[in-house]
mmCIF file of C-alpha atoms in Angstrom:
data_model
loop_
_atom_site.group_PDB
_atom_site.id
_atom_site.type_symbol
_atom_site.label_atom_id
_atom_site.label_comp_id
_atom_site.label_asym_id
_atom_site.label_seq_id
_atom_site.Cartn_x
_atom_site.Cartn_y
_atom_site.Cartn_z
ATOM 1 C CA UNK B 1 15.642 -5.959 -84.898
ATOM 2 C CA UNK B 2 18.956 -4.400 -85.896
ATOM 3 C CA UNK B 3 18.885 -6.233 -89.228
ATOM 4 C CA UNK B 4 15.697 -4.271 -90.017
ATOM 5 C CA UNK B 5 17.564 -0.976 -89.594
ATOM 6 C CA UNK B 6 19.073 0.388 -92.809
ATOM 7 C CA UNK B 7 22.790 -0.456 -92.956
ATOM 8 C CA UNK B 8 23.865 3.205 -92.930
ATOM 9 C CA UNK B 9 21.796 3.879 -89.795
ATOM 10 C CA UNK B 10 23.247 1.051 -87.688
ATOM 11 C CA UNK B 11 25.400 2.213 -84.740
ATOM 12 C CA UNK B 12 28.665 0.561 -85.824
ATOM 13 C CA UNK B 13 28.448 1.880 -89.344
ATOM 14 C CA UNK B 14 27.539 5.373 -88.122
ATOM 15 C CA UNK B 15 30.511 5.340 -85.745
ATOM 16 C CA UNK B 16 32.836 4.419 -88.628
ATOM 17 C CA UNK B 17 31.389 7.101 -90.909
ATOM 18 C CA UNK B 18 30.647 9.947 -88.494
ATOM 19 C CA UNK B 19 32.779 9.261 -85.403
ATOM 20 C CA UNK B 20 31.889 8.119 -81.884
ATOM 21 C CA UNK B 21 30.843 11.608 -80.744
ATOM 22 C CA UNK B 22 27.893 11.549 -83.154
ATOM 23 C CA UNK B 23 26.268 8.524 -81.495
ATOM 24 C CA UNK B 24 23.687 8.640 -78.722
ATOM 25 C CA UNK B 25 24.279 6.941 -75.371
ATOM 26 C CA UNK B 26 21.879 4.217 -76.467
ATOM 27 C CA UNK B 27 23.888 3.540 -79.622
ATOM 28 C CA UNK B 28 27.223 3.464 -77.763
ATOM 29 C CA UNK B 29 25.861 0.974 -75.236
ATOM 30 C CA UNK B 30 24.414 -1.092 -78.091
ATOM 31 C CA UNK B 31 27.882 -1.336 -79.643
ATOM 32 C CA UNK B 32 29.320 -2.516 -76.318
ATOM 33 C CA UNK B 33 26.562 -5.113 -75.871
ATOM 34 C CA UNK B 34 27.075 -6.293 -79.493
ATOM 35 C CA UNK B 35 23.891 -8.385 -79.763
ATOM 36 C CA UNK B 36 20.322 -8.381 -78.596
ATOM 37 C CA UNK B 37 18.206 -11.463 -78.059
ATOM 38 C CA UNK B 38 15.806 -13.448 -80.218
ATOM 39 C CA UNK B 39 12.959 -11.291 -78.933
ATOM 40 C CA UNK B 40 14.501 -7.817 -79.116
ATOM 41 C CA UNK B 41 17.182 -5.771 -80.810
ATOM 42 C CA UNK B 42 20.389 -4.645 -79.190
ATOM 43 C CA UNK B 43 19.075 -1.051 -79.363
ATOM 44 C CA UNK B 44 16.041 -2.020 -77.255
ATOM 45 C CA UNK B 45 18.324 -3.755 -74.757
ATOM 46 C CA UNK B 46 20.613 -0.711 -74.602
ATOM 47 C CA UNK B 47 17.577 1.484 -73.964
ATOM 48 C CA UNK B 48 16.564 -0.802 -71.077
ATOM 49 C CA UNK B 49 20.027 -0.321 -69.533
ATOM 50 C CA UNK B 50 19.665 3.461 -69.771
ATOM 51 C CA UNK B 51 16.163 3.326 -68.301
ATOM 52 C CA UNK B 52 17.312 1.154 -65.384
ATOM 53 C CA UNK B 53 20.118 3.533 -64.403
ATOM 54 C CA UNK B 54 18.133 6.719 -65.174
ATOM 55 C CA UNK B 55 21.364 8.681 -65.691
ATOM 56 C CA UNK B 56 24.394 7.417 -67.573
ATOM 57 C CA UNK B 57 26.520 8.730 -64.699
ATOM 58 C CA UNK B 58 25.021 6.083 -62.372
ATOM 59 C CA UNK B 59 26.649 3.300 -64.395
ATOM 60 C CA UNK B 60 29.922 4.251 -62.674
ATOM 61 C CA UNK B 61 28.623 2.760 -59.437
ATOM 62 C CA UNK B 62 26.879 -0.284 -60.912
ATOM 63 C CA UNK B 63 27.683 -3.748 -59.679
ATOM 64 C CA UNK B 64 27.733 -6.808 -61.879
ATOM 65 C CA UNK B 65 24.637 -8.078 -60.044
ATOM 66 C CA UNK B 66 22.727 -4.862 -60.758
ATOM 67 C CA UNK B 67 23.534 -4.980 -64.438
ATOM 68 C CA UNK B 68 22.674 -8.685 -64.675
ATOM 69 C CA UNK B 69 19.277 -7.993 -63.083
ATOM 70 C CA UNK B 70 18.264 -6.211 -66.299
ATOM 71 C CA UNK B 71 16.300 -8.566 -68.523
ATOM 72 C CA UNK B 72 18.463 -9.681 -71.450
ATOM 73 C CA UNK B 73 21.816 -8.940 -69.774
ATOM 74 C CA UNK B 74 23.879 -11.959 -68.814
ATOM 75 C CA UNK B 75 27.286 -12.180 -67.228
ATOM 76 C CA UNK B 76 29.225 -11.599 -70.467
ATOM 77 C CA UNK B 77 27.341 -8.407 -71.374
ATOM 78 C CA UNK B 78 27.567 -7.131 -67.784
ATOM 79 C CA UNK B 79 31.327 -7.704 -67.763
ATOM 80 C CA UNK B 80 31.682 -5.845 -71.086
ATOM 81 C CA UNK B 81 29.809 -2.832 -69.692
ATOM 82 C CA UNK B 82 31.806 -2.787 -66.451
ATOM 83 C CA UNK B 83 35.085 -3.057 -68.366
ATOM 84 C CA UNK B 84 34.104 -0.086 -70.555
ATOM 85 C CA UNK B 85 33.138 1.974 -67.493
ATOM 86 C CA UNK B 86 36.463 1.172 -65.827
ATOM 87 C CA UNK B 87 38.421 2.126 -68.955
ATOM 88 C CA UNK B 88 36.579 5.450 -69.050
ATOM 89 C CA UNK B 89 37.356 6.043 -65.379
ATOM 90 C CA UNK B 90 41.042 5.307 -65.907
ATOM 91 C CA UNK B 91 41.241 7.556 -68.946
ATOM 92 C CA UNK B 92 39.755 10.455 -67.010
ATOM 93 C CA UNK B 93 42.306 10.218 -64.203
ATOM 94 C CA UNK B 94 45.522 12.161 -64.275
ATOM 95 C CA UNK B 95 48.716 10.123 -64.446
ATOM 96 C CA UNK B 96 50.940 10.695 -61.407
ATOM 97 C CA UNK B 97 53.897 9.998 -63.704
ATOM 98 C CA UNK B 98 53.127 13.271 -65.480
ATOM 99 C CA UNK B 99 54.117 15.105 -62.301
ATOM 100 C CA UNK B 100 51.112 17.409 -62.302
ATOM 101 C CA UNK B 101 52.083 20.786 -60.791
ATOM 102 C CA UNK B 102 49.816 22.475 -58.239
ATOM 103 C CA UNK B 103 49.994 26.276 -58.314
ATOM 104 C CA UNK B 104 46.576 27.136 -56.910
ATOM 105 C CA UNK B 105 43.543 25.582 -55.225
ATOM 106 C CA UNK B 106 41.966 25.413 -58.699
ATOM 107 C CA UNK B 107 44.858 23.233 -59.934
ATOM 108 C CA UNK B 108 44.312 20.857 -57.021
ATOM 109 C CA UNK B 109 40.594 20.741 -57.755
ATOM 110 C CA UNK B 110 41.266 20.045 -61.435
ATOM 111 C CA UNK B 111 43.509 17.155 -60.434
ATOM 112 C CA UNK B 112 41.131 15.645 -57.866
ATOM 113 C CA UNK B 113 37.633 16.375 -59.220
ATOM 114 C CA UNK B 114 37.375 13.657 -61.903
ATOM 115 C CA UNK B 115 37.734 10.959 -59.282
ATOM 116 C CA UNK B 116 36.257 12.579 -56.180
ATOM 117 C CA UNK B 117 33.130 14.148 -57.667
ATOM 118 C CA UNK B 118 31.380 10.797 -58.047
ATOM 119 C CA UNK B 119 32.227 9.277 -54.657
ATOM 120 C CA UNK B 120 29.248 8.247 -52.564
ATOM 121 C CA UNK B 121 30.956 8.238 -49.162
ATOM 122 C CA UNK B 122 33.234 10.781 -47.514
ATOM 123 C CA UNK B 123 36.838 10.296 -48.673
ATOM 124 C CA UNK B 124 39.788 12.107 -47.148
ATOM 125 C CA UNK B 125 42.506 12.286 -49.804
ATOM 126 C CA UNK B 126 45.997 13.728 -49.456
ATOM 127 C CA UNK B 127 48.313 14.842 -52.239
ATOM 128 C CA UNK B 128 52.013 14.675 -51.401
ATOM 129 C CA UNK B 129 54.083 17.279 -53.275
ATOM 130 C CA UNK B 130 57.798 17.737 -53.925
ATOM 131 C CA UNK B 131 59.639 21.061 -53.615
ATOM 132 C CA UNK B 132 58.387 22.105 -57.078
ATOM 133 C CA UNK B 133 54.766 21.503 -55.992
ATOM 134 C CA UNK B 134 54.530 18.483 -58.304
ATOM 135 C CA UNK B 135 52.306 15.616 -57.213
ATOM 136 C CA UNK B 136 54.498 12.725 -56.091
ATOM 137 C CA UNK B 137 51.729 10.599 -54.638
ATOM 138 C CA UNK B 138 48.002 10.639 -53.966
ATOM 139 C CA UNK B 139 46.484 8.553 -51.198
ATOM 140 C CA UNK B 140 43.065 8.057 -49.675
ATOM 141 C CA UNK B 141 43.819 8.245 -45.962
ATOM 142 C CA UNK B 142 40.300 7.553 -44.701
ATOM 143 C CA UNK B 143 36.890 6.575 -46.049
ATOM 144 C CA UNK B 144 34.111 7.708 -43.755
ATOM 145 C CA UNK B 145 30.376 7.331 -43.607
ATOM 146 C CA UNK B 146 27.831 8.968 -45.874
ATOM 147 C CA UNK B 147 28.499 12.470 -44.526
ATOM 148 C CA UNK B 148 31.468 12.414 -42.152
ATOM 149 C CA UNK B 149 35.078 11.342 -41.904
ATOM 150 C CA UNK B 150 37.416 11.435 -38.931
ATOM 151 C CA UNK B 151 41.127 11.548 -39.662
ATOM 152 C CA UNK B 152 43.997 11.629 -37.217
ATOM 153 C CA UNK B 153 46.923 13.898 -38.172
ATOM 154 C CA UNK B 154 49.470 11.149 -37.459
ATOM 155 C CA UNK B 155 48.122 9.157 -40.431
ATOM 156 C CA UNK B 156 48.721 12.109 -42.735
ATOM 157 C CA UNK B 157 52.138 13.080 -41.417
ATOM 158 C CA UNK B 158 53.416 9.487 -41.241
ATOM 159 C CA UNK B 159 52.853 9.159 -44.981
ATOM 160 C CA UNK B 160 54.295 12.636 -45.660
ATOM 161 C CA UNK B 161 57.512 11.784 -43.792
ATOM 162 C CA UNK B 162 57.709 8.368 -45.459
ATOM 163 C CA UNK B 163 57.447 9.997 -48.911
ATOM 164 C CA UNK B 164 59.757 12.932 -48.015
ATOM 165 C CA UNK B 165 57.038 15.325 -49.117
ATOM 166 C CA UNK B 166 57.844 19.040 -49.130
ATOM 167 C CA UNK B 167 54.157 19.926 -48.763
ATOM 168 C CA UNK B 168 50.738 18.308 -48.714
ATOM 169 C CA UNK B 169 47.221 19.102 -49.845
ATOM 170 C CA UNK B 170 44.349 17.624 -47.870
ATOM 171 C CA UNK B 171 40.971 17.227 -49.497
ATOM 172 C CA UNK B 172 37.631 15.576 -48.956
ATOM 173 C CA UNK B 173 34.409 15.350 -50.907
ATOM 174 C CA UNK B 174 33.288 18.838 -49.945
ATOM 175 C CA UNK B 175 36.366 20.066 -51.807
ATOM 176 C CA UNK B 176 37.849 22.201 -49.030
ATOM 177 C CA UNK B 177 41.584 22.105 -49.488
ATOM 178 C CA UNK B 178 44.483 22.933 -47.240
ATOM 179 C CA UNK B 179 48.009 23.172 -48.543
ATOM 180 C CA UNK B 180 50.617 22.925 -45.846
ATOM 181 C CA UNK B 181 54.238 23.713 -46.604
ATOM 182 C CA UNK B 182 56.490 21.768 -44.244
ATOM 183 C CA UNK B 183 58.735 24.771 -43.785
ATOM 184 C CA UNK B 184 55.715 26.084 -41.878
ATOM 185 C CA UNK B 185 56.295 29.419 -43.572
ATOM 186 C CA UNK B 186 53.029 29.200 -45.427
ATOM 187 C CA UNK B 187 49.643 27.581 -45.244
ATOM 188 C CA UNK B 188 47.091 28.112 -48.017
ATOM 189 C CA UNK B 189 43.388 27.538 -47.732
ATOM 190 C CA UNK B 190 41.155 27.328 -50.702
ATOM 191 C CA UNK B 191 37.832 26.048 -51.878
ATOM 192 C CA UNK B 192 37.229 24.640 -55.295
#
């Protein structure tokens, strides 16, 4: 039980003393779960969560039902975990308000990769840029099957005209990008 662990070695106290980066995944999950059960410590329960998902990365796709299927995890603990995962996802995304500037295919990849790298289906995403190549808007135009997506150009251009975009960047999970300048003086292809 956690009360049997020396006070200085408990996850919360270690986080306060040494910082969050010094804790293991098990300890961070234990802090989120807060308590164990009468039969087992919160550290044992956190370890069971990690074992169930095999990789921490898989928690991003977990449903509340999946998490609750783990012995010792009820609705409240499952909601706490999902809320933490969602906060992490939001923190990793770029803010459109920052007006991220795209100067190369690598810039576009940097902007899109945090969100698109973990998608399980094909997503066709378009970035709409102003005349300074700043991202004005990002939109998922189509979500396809496991390995294909079919997009009609009218869907892309309708949104581009609506947003008065100067240029667009089209992307999908395989990270092939096309930047089309509406002056039709240039078209850039890149892979990131």
